[in-house]
Coordinates of C-alpha atoms and ligand atoms in Angstrom, one line a residue:
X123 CA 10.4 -9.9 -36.9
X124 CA 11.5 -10.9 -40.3
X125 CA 8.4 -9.2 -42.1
X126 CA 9.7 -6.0 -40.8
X127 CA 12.5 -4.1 -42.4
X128 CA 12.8 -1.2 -40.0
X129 CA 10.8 2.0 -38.9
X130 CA 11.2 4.9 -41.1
X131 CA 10.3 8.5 -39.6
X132 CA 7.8 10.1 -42.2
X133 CA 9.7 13.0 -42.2
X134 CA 13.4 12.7 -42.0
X135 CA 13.9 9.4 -43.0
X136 CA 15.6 8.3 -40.5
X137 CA 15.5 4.2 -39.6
X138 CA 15.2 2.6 -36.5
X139 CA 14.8 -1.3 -35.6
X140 CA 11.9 -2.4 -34.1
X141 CA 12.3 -2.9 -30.3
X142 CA 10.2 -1.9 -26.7
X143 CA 9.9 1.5 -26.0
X144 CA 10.5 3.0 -29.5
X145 CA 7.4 5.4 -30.3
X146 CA 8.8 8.5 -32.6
X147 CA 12.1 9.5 -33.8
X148 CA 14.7 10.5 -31.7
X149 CA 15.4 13.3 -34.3
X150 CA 13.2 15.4 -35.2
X151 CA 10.1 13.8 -33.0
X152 CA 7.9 12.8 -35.8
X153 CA 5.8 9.2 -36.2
X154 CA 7.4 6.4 -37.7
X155 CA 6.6 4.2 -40.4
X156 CA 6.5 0.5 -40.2
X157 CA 8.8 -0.5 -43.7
X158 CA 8.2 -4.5 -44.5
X159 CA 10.1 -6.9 -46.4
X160 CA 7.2 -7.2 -49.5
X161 CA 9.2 -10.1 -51.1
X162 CA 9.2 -12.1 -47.9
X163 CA 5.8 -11.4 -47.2
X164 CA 4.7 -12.4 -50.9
X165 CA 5.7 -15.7 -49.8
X166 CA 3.2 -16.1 -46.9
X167 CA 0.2 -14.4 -48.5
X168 CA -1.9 -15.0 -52.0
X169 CA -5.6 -13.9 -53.1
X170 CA -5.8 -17.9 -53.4
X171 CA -4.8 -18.4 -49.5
X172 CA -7.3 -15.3 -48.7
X173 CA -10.2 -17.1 -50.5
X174 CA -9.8 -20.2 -48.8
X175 CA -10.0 -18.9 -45.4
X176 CA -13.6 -17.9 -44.1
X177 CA -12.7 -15.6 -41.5
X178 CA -13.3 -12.1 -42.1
X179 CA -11.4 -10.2 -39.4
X180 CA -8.0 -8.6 -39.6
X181 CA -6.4 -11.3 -38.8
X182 CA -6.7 -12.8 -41.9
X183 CA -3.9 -10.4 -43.1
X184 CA -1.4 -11.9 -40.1
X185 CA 0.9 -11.7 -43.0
X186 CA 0.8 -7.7 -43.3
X187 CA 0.5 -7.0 -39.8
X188 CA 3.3 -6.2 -37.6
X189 CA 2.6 -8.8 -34.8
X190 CA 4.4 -12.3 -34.3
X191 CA 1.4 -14.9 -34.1
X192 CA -2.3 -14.8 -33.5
X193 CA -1.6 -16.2 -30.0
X194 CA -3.0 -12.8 -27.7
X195 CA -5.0 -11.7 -30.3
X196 CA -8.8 -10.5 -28.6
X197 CA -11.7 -13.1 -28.6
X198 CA -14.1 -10.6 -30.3
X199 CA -15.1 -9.9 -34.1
X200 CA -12.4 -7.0 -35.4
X201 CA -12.9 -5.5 -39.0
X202 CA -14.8 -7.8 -41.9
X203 CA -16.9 -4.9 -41.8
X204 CA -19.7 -4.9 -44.8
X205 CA -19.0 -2.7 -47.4
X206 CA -22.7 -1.7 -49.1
X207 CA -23.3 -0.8 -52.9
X208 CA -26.0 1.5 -53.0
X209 CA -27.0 2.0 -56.9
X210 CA -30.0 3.9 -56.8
X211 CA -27.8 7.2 -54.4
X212 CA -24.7 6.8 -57.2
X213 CA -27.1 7.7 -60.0
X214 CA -28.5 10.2 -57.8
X215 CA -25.4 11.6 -57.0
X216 CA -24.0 11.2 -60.5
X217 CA -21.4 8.3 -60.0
X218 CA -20.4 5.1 -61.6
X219 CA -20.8 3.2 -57.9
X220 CA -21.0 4.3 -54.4
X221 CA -20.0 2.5 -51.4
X222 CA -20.8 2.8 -47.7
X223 CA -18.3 0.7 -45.3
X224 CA -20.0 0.8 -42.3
X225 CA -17.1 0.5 -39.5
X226 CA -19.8 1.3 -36.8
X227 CA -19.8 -2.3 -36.9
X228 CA -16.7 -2.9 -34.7
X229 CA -16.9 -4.3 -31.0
X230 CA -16.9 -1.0 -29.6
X231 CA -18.7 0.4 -32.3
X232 CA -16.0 2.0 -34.3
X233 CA -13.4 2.5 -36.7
X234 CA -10.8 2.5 -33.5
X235 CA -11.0 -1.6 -33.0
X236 CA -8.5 -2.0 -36.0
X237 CA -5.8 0.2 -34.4
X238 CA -6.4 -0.7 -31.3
X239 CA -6.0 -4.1 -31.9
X240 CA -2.9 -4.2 -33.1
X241 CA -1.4 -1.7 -30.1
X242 CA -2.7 -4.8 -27.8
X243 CA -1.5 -7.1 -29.3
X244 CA 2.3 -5.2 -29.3
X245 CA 1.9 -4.6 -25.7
X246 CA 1.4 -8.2 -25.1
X247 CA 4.3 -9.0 -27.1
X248 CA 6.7 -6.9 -25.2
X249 CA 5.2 -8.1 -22.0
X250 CA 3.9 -5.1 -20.8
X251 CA 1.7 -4.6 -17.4
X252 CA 0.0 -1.4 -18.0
X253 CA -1.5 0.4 -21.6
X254 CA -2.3 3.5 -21.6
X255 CA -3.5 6.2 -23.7
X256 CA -5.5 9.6 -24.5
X257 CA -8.5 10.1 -26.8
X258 CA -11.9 12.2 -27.5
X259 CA -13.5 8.6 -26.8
X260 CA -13.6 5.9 -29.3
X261 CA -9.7 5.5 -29.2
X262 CA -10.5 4.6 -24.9
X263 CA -13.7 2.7 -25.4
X264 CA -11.8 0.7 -28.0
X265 CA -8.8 -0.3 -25.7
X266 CA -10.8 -0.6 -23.2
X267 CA -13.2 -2.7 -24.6
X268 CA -9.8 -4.9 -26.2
X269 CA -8.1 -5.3 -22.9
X270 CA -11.3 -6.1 -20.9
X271 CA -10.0 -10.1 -21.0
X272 CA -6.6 -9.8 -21.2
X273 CA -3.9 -10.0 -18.2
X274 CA -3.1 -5.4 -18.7
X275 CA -4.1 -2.7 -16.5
X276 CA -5.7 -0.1 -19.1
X277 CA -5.5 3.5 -18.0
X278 CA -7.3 6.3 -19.9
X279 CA -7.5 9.9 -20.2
X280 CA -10.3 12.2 -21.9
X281 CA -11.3 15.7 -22.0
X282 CA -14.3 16.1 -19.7
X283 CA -16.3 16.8 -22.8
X284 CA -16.4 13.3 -23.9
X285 CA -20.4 12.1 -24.9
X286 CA -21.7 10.2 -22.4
X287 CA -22.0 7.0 -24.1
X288 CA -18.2 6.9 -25.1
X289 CA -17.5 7.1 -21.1
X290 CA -20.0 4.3 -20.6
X291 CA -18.0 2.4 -22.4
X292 CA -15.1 2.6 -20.4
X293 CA -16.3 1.7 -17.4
X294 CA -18.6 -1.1 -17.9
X295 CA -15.1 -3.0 -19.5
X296 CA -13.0 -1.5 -16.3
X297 CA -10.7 0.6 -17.6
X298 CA -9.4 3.2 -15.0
X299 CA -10.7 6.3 -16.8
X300 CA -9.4 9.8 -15.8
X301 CA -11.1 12.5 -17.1
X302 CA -8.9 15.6 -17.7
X303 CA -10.2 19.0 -16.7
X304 CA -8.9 20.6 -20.9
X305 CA -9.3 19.1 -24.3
X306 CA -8.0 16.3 -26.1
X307 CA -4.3 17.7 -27.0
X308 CA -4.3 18.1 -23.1
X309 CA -5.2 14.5 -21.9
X310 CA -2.6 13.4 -25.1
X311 CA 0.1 15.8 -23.9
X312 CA -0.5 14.6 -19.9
X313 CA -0.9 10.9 -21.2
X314 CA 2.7 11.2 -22.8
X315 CA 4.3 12.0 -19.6
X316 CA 2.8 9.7 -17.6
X317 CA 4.2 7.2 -20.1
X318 CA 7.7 8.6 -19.6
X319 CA 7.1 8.8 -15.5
X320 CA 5.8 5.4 -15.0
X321 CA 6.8 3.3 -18.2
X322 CA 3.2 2.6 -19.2
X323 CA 2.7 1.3 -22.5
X324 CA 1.1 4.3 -24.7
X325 CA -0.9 3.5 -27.5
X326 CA -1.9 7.3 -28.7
X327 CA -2.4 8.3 -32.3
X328 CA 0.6 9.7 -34.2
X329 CA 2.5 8.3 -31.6
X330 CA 2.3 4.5 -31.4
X331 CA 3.6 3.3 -35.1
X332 CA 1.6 0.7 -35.5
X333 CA -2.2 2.2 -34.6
X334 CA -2.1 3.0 -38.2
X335 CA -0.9 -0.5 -39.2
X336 CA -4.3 -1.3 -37.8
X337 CA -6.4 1.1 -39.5
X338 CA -4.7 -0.1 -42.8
X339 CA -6.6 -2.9 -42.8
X340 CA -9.9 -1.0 -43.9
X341 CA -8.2 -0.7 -47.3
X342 CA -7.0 -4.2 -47.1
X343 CA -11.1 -5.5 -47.0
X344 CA -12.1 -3.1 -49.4
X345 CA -9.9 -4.1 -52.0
X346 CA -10.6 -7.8 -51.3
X347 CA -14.8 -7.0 -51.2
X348 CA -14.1 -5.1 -54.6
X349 CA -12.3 -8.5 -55.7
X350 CA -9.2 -6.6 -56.2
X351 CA -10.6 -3.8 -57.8
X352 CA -9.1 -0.6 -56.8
X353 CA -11.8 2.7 -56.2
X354 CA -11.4 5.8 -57.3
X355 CA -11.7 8.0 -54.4
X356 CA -12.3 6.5 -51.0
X357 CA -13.5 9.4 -48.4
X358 CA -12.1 9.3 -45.4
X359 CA -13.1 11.7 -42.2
X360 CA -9.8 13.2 -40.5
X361 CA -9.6 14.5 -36.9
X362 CA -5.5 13.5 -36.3
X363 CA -5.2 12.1 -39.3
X364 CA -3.8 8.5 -38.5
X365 CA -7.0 6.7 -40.5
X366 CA -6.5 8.4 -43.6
X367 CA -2.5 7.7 -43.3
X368 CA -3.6 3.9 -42.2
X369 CA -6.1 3.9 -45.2
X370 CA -3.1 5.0 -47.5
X371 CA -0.7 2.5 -46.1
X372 CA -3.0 -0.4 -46.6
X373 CA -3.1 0.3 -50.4
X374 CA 0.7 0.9 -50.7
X375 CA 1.0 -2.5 -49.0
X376 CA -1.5 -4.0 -51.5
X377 CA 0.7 -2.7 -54.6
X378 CA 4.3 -3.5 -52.7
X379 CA 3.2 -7.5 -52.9
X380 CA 1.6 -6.6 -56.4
X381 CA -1.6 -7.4 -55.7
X382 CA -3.4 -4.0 -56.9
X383 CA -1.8 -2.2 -60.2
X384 CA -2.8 1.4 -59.9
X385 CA -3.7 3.1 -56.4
X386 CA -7.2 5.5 -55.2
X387 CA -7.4 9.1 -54.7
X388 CA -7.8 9.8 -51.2
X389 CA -10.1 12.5 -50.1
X390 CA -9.9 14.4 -46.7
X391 CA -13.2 15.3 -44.6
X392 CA -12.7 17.7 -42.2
X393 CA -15.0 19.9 -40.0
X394 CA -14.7 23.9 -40.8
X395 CA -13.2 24.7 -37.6
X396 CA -11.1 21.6 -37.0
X397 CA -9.5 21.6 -40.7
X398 CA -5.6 21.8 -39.6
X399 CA -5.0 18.9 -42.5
X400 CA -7.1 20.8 -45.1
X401 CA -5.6 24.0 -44.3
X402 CA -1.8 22.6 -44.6
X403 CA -2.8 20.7 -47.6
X404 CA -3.7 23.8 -49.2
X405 CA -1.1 25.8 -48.5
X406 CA 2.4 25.0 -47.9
X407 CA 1.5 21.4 -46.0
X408 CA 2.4 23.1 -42.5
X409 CA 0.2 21.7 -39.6
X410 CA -0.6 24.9 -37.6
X411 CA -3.2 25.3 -34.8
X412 CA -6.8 25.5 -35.1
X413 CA -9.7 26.3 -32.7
X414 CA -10.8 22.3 -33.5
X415 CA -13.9 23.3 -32.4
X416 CA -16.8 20.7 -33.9
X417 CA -19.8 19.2 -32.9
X418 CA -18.4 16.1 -34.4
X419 CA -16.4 15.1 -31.2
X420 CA -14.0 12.6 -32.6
X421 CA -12.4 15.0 -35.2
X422 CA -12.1 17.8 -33.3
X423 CA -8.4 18.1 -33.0
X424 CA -6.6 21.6 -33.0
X425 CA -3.2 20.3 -33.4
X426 CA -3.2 16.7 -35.4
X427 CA -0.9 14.5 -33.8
X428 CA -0.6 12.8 -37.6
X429 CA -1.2 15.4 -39.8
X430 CA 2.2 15.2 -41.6
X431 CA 1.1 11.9 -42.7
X432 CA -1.9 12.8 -43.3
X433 CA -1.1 15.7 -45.7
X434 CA 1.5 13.6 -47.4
X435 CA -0.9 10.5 -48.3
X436 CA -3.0 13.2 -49.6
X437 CA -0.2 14.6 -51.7
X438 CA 0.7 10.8 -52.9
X439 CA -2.8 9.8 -53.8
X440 CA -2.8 13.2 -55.9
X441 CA -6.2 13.6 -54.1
X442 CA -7.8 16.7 -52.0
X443 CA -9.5 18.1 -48.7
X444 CA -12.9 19.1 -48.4
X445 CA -14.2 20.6 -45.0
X446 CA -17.7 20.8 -43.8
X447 CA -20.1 22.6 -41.7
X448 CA -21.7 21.2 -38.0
X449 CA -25.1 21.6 -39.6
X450 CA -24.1 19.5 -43.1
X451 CA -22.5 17.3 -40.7
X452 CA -25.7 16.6 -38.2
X453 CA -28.0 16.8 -41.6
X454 CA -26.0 14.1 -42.7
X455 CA -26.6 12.1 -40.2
X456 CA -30.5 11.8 -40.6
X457 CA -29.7 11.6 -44.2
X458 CA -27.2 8.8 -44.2
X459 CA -29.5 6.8 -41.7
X460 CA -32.9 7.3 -44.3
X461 CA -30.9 6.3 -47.2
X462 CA -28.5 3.6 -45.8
X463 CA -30.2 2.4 -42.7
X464 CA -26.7 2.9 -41.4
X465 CA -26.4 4.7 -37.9
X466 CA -23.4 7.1 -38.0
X467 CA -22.0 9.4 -35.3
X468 CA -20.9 12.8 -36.3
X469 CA -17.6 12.1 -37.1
X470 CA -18.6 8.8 -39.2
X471 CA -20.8 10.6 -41.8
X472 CA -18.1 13.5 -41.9
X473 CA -17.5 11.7 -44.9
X474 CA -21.0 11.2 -46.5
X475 CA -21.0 15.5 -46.1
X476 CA -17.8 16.1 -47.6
X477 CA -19.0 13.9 -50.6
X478 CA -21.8 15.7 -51.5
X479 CA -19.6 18.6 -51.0
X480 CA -17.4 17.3 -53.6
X481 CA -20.1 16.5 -55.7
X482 CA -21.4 20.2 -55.8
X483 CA -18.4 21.3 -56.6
X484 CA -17.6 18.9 -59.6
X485 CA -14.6 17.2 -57.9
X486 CA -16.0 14.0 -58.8
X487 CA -17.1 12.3 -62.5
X488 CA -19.7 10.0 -63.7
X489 CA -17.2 7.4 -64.2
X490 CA -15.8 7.5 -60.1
X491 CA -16.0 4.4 -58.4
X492 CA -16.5 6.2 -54.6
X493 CA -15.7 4.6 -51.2
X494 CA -17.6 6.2 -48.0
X495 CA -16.0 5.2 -44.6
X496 CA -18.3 5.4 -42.1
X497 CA -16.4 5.3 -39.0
X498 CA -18.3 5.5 -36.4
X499 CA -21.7 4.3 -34.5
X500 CA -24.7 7.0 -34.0
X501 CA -25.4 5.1 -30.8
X502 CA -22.3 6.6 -28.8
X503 CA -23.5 10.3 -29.3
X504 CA -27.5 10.3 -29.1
X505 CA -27.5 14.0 -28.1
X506 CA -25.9 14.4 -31.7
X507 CA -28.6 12.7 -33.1
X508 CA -31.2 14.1 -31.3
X509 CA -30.5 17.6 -33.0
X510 CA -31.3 17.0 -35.9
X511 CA -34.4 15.2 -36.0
X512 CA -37.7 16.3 -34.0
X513 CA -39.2 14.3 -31.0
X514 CA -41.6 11.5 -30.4
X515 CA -45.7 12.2 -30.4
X516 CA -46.9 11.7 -27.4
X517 CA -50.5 10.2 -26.7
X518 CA -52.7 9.1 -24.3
X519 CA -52.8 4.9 -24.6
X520 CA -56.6 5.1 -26.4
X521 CA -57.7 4.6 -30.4
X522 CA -59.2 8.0 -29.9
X523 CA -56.3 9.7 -29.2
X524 CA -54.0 8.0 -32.4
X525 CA -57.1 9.0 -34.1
X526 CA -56.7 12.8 -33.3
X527 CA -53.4 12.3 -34.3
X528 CA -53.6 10.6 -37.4
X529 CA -56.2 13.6 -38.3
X530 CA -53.2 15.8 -37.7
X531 CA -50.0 14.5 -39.3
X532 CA -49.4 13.0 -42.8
X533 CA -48.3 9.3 -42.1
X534 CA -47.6 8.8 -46.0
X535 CA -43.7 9.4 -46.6
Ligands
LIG807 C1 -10.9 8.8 -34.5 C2 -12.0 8.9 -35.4 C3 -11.9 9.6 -36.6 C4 -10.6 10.2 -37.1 O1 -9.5 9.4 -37.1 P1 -8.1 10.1 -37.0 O2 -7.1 9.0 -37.1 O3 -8.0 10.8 -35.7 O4 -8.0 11.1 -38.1 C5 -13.0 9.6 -37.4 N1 -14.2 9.1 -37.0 C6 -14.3 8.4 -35.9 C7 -15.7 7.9 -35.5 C8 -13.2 8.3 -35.0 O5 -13.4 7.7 -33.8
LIG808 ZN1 12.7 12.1 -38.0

């Protein structure tokens, strides 16, 4: 592909050319980089060309993406997610503007689609027969939601602790779904050698190069919705660590074709006891294990499989970690929901908590312009939900009864 330069490991350099069956490097086992010809691509892409097309997917960005054509691209809506300015919570919280991008919003109802996406479409490419992969659910319900009408057997492997709603998904589109009697970093482990065994395409985080070319695309439509405006601080939740490294890639691309002039602090949400990134940030930038333990299922990770990357965008973007408690997480979620109307799952307002965090501790200024990703649907994880708020009233069907009631509870806010 003449857009591509080479793969570059992220952590000793070392290139490789793109061909089937090359995940990490051969060296020293780490996850590559995709490196692209920017003066070639300048050629094929301009904020003139982007305004003239009306499609708002991730395909509009063909140009940045590391795939041939458009040709086995999936016949559903992927990215063009909205990205909300809400004035009244930035002079609450004490900010210049705040923004809510509401990836909830995906086919499957998350943040996954963009990665996912672009694994597919690689597989396709290389003619593969069989994709596989491990997650704590959105990664699977993604894929399989992707693959459902294409010509690829999708196998999947979860930790038995996955929400109900994430499994669902997986087989109403027909993946085969195996559920893996351990946690996450044991269906990932057992999903990597089933890949070696049999040759199945593997499409796992940190592992695959190009899920993160995927989830760069979040920072591709921000910058465009912000007509080229760069943030200040875009918050990103981090259970791996490939978003935040995708989120950082996409603006590196936008400067390497000069289209953005200065870059945004990145900020790292974590969960108290699934903070690996956090803790290596703030020390010597050495993953080590943590319990992972969370509420917030989609970042709870004890080893991320991208953490390097993840520590080192937070290094480059000169930004910081914050980590969060289950209970700011779940409050967030009622929170988000009364002042948004957006729906988050745990892991998706990770981000909202964090910022307030941040915003208590003076880590942010009156003049920040503030990004929120919201990565993920509060529909997949009801239970979630469901502890935080109380529960219906229940009546018998007469006026008299919603009478007593009404006697009872205020129904002015
Ligand atoms: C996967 C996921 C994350 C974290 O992304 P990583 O790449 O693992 O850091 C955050 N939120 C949601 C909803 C997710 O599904
Ligand atoms: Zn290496």
């Amino acid at each position: 592909m003449k857009k591509i330069k080479y793969l570059k490991c992220i952590n000793c350099g070392k290139e490789f050319q793109q061909q089937k069956g090359l995940y990490i490097c051969d060296e020293c086992n780490n996850n590559l980089e995709v490196i692209y010809d920017y003066d070639f691509i300048k050629k094929k892409i301009s904020k003139e060309k982007l305004k003239k097309n009306n499609k708002f997917d991730i395909w509009r960005y063909e140009p940045l993406l590391p795939i041939q054509d458009l040709s086995n691209i999936p016949p559903v809506h992927i990215g063009g997610s909205p990205l909300y300015s809400f004035p009244n919570l930035a002079k609450e919280f004490g900010v210049k503007n705040l923004y809510f991008k509401d990836d909830g919003k995906n086919p499957s109802a998350s943040f996954k689609d963009r990665a996912g996406a672009i694994a597919l479409v690689n597989a396709l490419e290389n003619k593969e027969k069989v994709i596989c992969g491990a997650s704590t659910g959105n990664a699977a319900s993604s894929m399989a939601c992707l693959t459902a009408t294409k010509n690829i057997k999708t196998i999947i492997f979860v930790p038995k602790t996955a929400p109900i709603a994430k499994i669902a998904q997986l087989l109403i589109f027909g993946a085969i779904v195996i559920m893996v009697k351990g946690t996450y970093d044991d269906a990932f482990d057992l999903s990597i050698e089933a890949s070696k065994e049999f040759g199945w395409y593997n499409r796992n985080t940190g592992y695959n190069p190009f899920t993160r070319e995927g989830k760069k695309t979040c920072s591709l439509e921000i910058a465009e919705q912000l007509n080229w405006e760069v943030p200040d601080k875009v918050f990103v939740p981090i259970g791996d660590g490939n978003i935040i490294s995708g989120i950082w890639k996409g603006w590196k691309d936008l400067y390497g074709i000069g289209f953005i002039k200065k870059l945004p602090q990145l900020v790292g949400c974590q969960a108290k006891f699934s903070n690996a990134v956090k803790k290596a940030f703030d020390s010597d930038g050495k993953i080590r294990a943590v319990s992972g333990k969370t509420i917030a299922d989609s970042i709870s990770v004890s080893v991320p499989r991208d953490g390097q990357a993840a520590v080192k965008a937070l290094k480059e973007s000169k930004g910081f970690a914050i980590e969060v408690s289950d209970k700011e997480i779940l409050d967030s979620i009622k929170e988000v929901a009364r002042k948004t109307s957006i729906f988050g799952e745990p892991a998706g307002v990770t981000s909202y908590a964090a910022f307030k965090k941040a915003v208590s501790l003076k880590k942010v200024s009156e003049k920040d312009n503030i990004v929120l990703l919201i990565t993920g649907n509060g529909l997949k994880d009801i239970n979630s939900a469901m502890k935080c708020v109380g529960q219906p009233f229940l009546i018998d069907p007469n006026l008299k009864a919603l009478k007593g009631l009404i006697k009872k509870i205020s129904i002015d806010k």
